[in-house]
Coordinates of C-alpha atoms in Angstrom, one line a residue:
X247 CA 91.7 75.9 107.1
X248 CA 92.2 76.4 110.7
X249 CA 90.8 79.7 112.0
X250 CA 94.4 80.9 112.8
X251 CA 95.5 80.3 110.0
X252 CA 93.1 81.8 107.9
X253 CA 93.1 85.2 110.2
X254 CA 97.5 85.1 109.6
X255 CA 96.6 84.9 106.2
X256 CA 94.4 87.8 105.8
X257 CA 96.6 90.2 108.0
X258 CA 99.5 89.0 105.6
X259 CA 97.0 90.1 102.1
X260 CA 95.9 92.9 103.9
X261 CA 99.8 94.3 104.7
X262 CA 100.8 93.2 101.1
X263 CA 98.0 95.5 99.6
X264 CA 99.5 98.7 102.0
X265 CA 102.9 98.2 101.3
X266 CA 102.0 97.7 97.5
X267 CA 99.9 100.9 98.0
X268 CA 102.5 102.9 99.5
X269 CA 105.1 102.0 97.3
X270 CA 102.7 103.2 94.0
X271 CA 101.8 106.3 96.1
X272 CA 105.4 107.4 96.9
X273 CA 106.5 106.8 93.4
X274 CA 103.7 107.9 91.4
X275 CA 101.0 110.5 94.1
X276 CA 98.3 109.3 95.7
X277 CA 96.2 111.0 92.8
X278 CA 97.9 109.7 90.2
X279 CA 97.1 105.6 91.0
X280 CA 94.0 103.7 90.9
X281 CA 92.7 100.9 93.2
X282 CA 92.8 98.7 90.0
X283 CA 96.5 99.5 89.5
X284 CA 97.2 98.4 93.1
X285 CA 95.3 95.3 92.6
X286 CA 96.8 94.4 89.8
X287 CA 100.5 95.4 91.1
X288 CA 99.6 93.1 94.3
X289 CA 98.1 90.1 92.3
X290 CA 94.7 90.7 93.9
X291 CA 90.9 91.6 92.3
X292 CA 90.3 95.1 93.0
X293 CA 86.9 93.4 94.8
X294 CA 89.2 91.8 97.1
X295 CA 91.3 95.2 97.5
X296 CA 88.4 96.8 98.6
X297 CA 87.2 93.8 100.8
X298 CA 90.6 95.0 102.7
X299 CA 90.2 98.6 102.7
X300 CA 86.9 99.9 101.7
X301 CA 88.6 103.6 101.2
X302 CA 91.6 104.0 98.8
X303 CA 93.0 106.0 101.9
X304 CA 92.9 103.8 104.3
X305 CA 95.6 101.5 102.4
X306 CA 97.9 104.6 102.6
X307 CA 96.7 105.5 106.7
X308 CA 96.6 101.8 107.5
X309 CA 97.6 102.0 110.9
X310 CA 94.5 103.9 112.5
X311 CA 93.2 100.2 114.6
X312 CA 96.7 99.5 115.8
X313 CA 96.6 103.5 117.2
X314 CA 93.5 102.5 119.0
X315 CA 94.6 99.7 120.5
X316 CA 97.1 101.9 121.5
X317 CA 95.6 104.7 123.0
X318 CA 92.7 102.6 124.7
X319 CA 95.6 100.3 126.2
X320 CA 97.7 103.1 127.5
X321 CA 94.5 104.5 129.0
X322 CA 92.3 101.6 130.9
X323 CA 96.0 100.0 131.2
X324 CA 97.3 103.3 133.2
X325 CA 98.1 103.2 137.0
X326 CA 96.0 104.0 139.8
X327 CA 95.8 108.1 140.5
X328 CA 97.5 108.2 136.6
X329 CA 95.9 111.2 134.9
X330 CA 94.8 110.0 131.4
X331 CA 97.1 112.8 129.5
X332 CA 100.2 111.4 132.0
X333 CA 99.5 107.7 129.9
X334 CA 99.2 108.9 127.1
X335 CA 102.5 111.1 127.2
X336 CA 104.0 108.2 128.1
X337 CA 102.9 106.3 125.0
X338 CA 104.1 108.9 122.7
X339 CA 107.5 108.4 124.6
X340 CA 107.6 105.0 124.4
X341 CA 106.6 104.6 120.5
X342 CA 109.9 106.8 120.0
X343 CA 112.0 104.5 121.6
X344 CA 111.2 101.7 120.3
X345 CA 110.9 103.8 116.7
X346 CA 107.4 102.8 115.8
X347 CA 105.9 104.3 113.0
X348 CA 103.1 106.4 115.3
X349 CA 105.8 108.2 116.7
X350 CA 106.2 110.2 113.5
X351 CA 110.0 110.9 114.3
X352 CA 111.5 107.9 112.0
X353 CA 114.3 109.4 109.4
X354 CA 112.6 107.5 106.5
X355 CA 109.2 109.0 106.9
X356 CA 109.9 112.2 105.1
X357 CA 108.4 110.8 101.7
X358 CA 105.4 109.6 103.7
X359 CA 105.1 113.1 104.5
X360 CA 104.8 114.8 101.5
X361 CA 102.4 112.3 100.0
X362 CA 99.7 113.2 102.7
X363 CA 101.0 116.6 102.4
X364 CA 100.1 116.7 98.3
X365 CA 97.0 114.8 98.8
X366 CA 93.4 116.9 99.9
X367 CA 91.6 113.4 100.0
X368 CA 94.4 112.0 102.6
X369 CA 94.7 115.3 104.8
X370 CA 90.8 115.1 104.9
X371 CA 90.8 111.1 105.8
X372 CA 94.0 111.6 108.6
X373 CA 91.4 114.6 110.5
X374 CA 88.7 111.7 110.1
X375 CA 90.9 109.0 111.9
X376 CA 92.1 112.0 114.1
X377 CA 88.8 112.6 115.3
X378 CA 87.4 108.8 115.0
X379 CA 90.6 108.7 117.9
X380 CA 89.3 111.5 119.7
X381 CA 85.4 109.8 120.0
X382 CA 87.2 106.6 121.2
X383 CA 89.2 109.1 123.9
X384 CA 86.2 110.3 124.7
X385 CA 83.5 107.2 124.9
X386 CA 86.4 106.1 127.5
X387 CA 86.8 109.1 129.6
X388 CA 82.8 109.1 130.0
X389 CA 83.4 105.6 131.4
X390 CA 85.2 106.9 134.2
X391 CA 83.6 110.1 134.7
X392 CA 80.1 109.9 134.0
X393 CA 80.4 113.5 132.2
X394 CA 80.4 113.4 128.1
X395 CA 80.7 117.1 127.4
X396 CA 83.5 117.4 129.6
X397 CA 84.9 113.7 127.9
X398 CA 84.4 115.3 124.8
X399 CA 86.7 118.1 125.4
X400 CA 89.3 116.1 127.1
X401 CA 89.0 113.6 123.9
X402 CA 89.4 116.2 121.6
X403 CA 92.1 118.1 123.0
X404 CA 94.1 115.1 123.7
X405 CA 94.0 113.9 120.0
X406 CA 95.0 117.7 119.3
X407 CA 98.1 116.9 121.5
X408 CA 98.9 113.6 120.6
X409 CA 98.7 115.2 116.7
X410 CA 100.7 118.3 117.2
X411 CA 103.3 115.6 118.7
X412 CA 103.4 113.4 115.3
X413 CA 103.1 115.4 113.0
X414 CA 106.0 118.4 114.2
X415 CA 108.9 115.6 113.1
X416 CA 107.2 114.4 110.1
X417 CA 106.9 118.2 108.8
X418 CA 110.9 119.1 110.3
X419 CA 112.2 116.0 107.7
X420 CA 110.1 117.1 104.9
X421 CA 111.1 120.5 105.2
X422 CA 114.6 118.9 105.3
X423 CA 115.9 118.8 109.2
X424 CA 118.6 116.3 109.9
X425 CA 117.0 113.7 111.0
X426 CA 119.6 113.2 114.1
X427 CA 118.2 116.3 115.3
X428 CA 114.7 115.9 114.4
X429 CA 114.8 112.7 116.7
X430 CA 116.9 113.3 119.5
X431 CA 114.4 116.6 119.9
X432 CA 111.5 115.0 119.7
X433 CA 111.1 113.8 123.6
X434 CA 111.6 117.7 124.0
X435 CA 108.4 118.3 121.1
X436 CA 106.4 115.9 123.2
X437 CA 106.5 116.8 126.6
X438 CA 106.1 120.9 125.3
X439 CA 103.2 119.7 124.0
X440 CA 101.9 117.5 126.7
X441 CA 103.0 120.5 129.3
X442 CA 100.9 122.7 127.5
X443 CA 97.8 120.5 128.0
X444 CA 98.7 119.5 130.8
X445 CA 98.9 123.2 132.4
X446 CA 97.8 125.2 130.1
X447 CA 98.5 127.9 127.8
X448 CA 98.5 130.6 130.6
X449 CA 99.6 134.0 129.8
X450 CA 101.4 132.4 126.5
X451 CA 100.8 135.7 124.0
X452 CA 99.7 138.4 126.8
X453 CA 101.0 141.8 125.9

């Protein structure tokens, strides 16, 4: 089998185990369903299931590679004089318009939501990928700078940022927002968010 082939094929097993995943997960809790019953339920061996996605998580929070890609694309991609926060804002702006999952602000993503929400093992796994982002940040800043503590900072608060922005939406629809609004003030969440960064929090709570 020709090696393009063969790579199409496994991305097109690999994205039938997720979806399979997340449907089970959505109907039943991330809890409540085993990596056999996805197997079985995708008409693969759970051997091969875990070939795909060595952690039962990770078929529910499949889309941490595509965020790197991402994020390391906005930022060695970036202008000249571009500040790496000012390309990543600008990421986060442009997965909302073209209504990409990472954005977080899609009206369907409310269910999503409360299946990470109801789930310790996923809310432990998305601050993993969170900060497995942040070390990527991070590793690239110190590229350019020469300085890891200070890359490790900038990495970290970034990914802070960048979390703050996807996750405000996801938490508006599950609490039950409109999703009209939840969207159309979502540029708004980002660039508050960004700003702060950006500037910093300043007298923000003085007394």
């Amino acid at each position: 089998m020709p090696s393009g082939l063969r790579e199409r094929k496994k991305q097109e097993a690999r994205q039938r185990i997720s979806d399979v995943a997340t449907t089970l997960f959505i109907e039943h809790g991330f809890d409540n369903v085993t990596v056999a019953e996805v197997a079985e339920a995708a008409g693969f061996s759970k051997v091969t299931v875990f070939n795909y996605f060595p952690r039962k998580e990770d078929m529910f929070l499949d889309l941490q590679s595509e965020a790197e890609e991402l994020l390391v694309g906005a930022i060695r991609g970036r202008p000249p004089g571009q500040p790496v926060a000012e390309a990543v804002r600008a990421l986060m702006h442009r997965l909302l318009v073209e209504k990409h999952p990472l954005s977080g602000a899609l009206p369907h993503i409310a269910p999503f939501g409360r299946v990470v929400a109801d789930s310790p093992a996923l809310c432990s796994r998305a601050r993993e990928q969170r900060d497995e982002l942040a070390t990527t940040v991070a590793t690239l800043v110190t590229e350019e700078t020469g300085d890891p503590a200070g890359a490790t900072l900038i990495g970290g608060l970034l990914l802070t940022t960048v979390s703050t922005a996807v996750t405000t939406p996801i938490r508006r629809l599950v609490a039950g927002h409109a999703a009209a609004a939840v969207v159309a003030d979502q540029p708004g969440v980002i660039d508050h968010a960004f700003d702060l960064l950006v500037n910093g929090i300043g007298d923000v709570g003085a007394r």
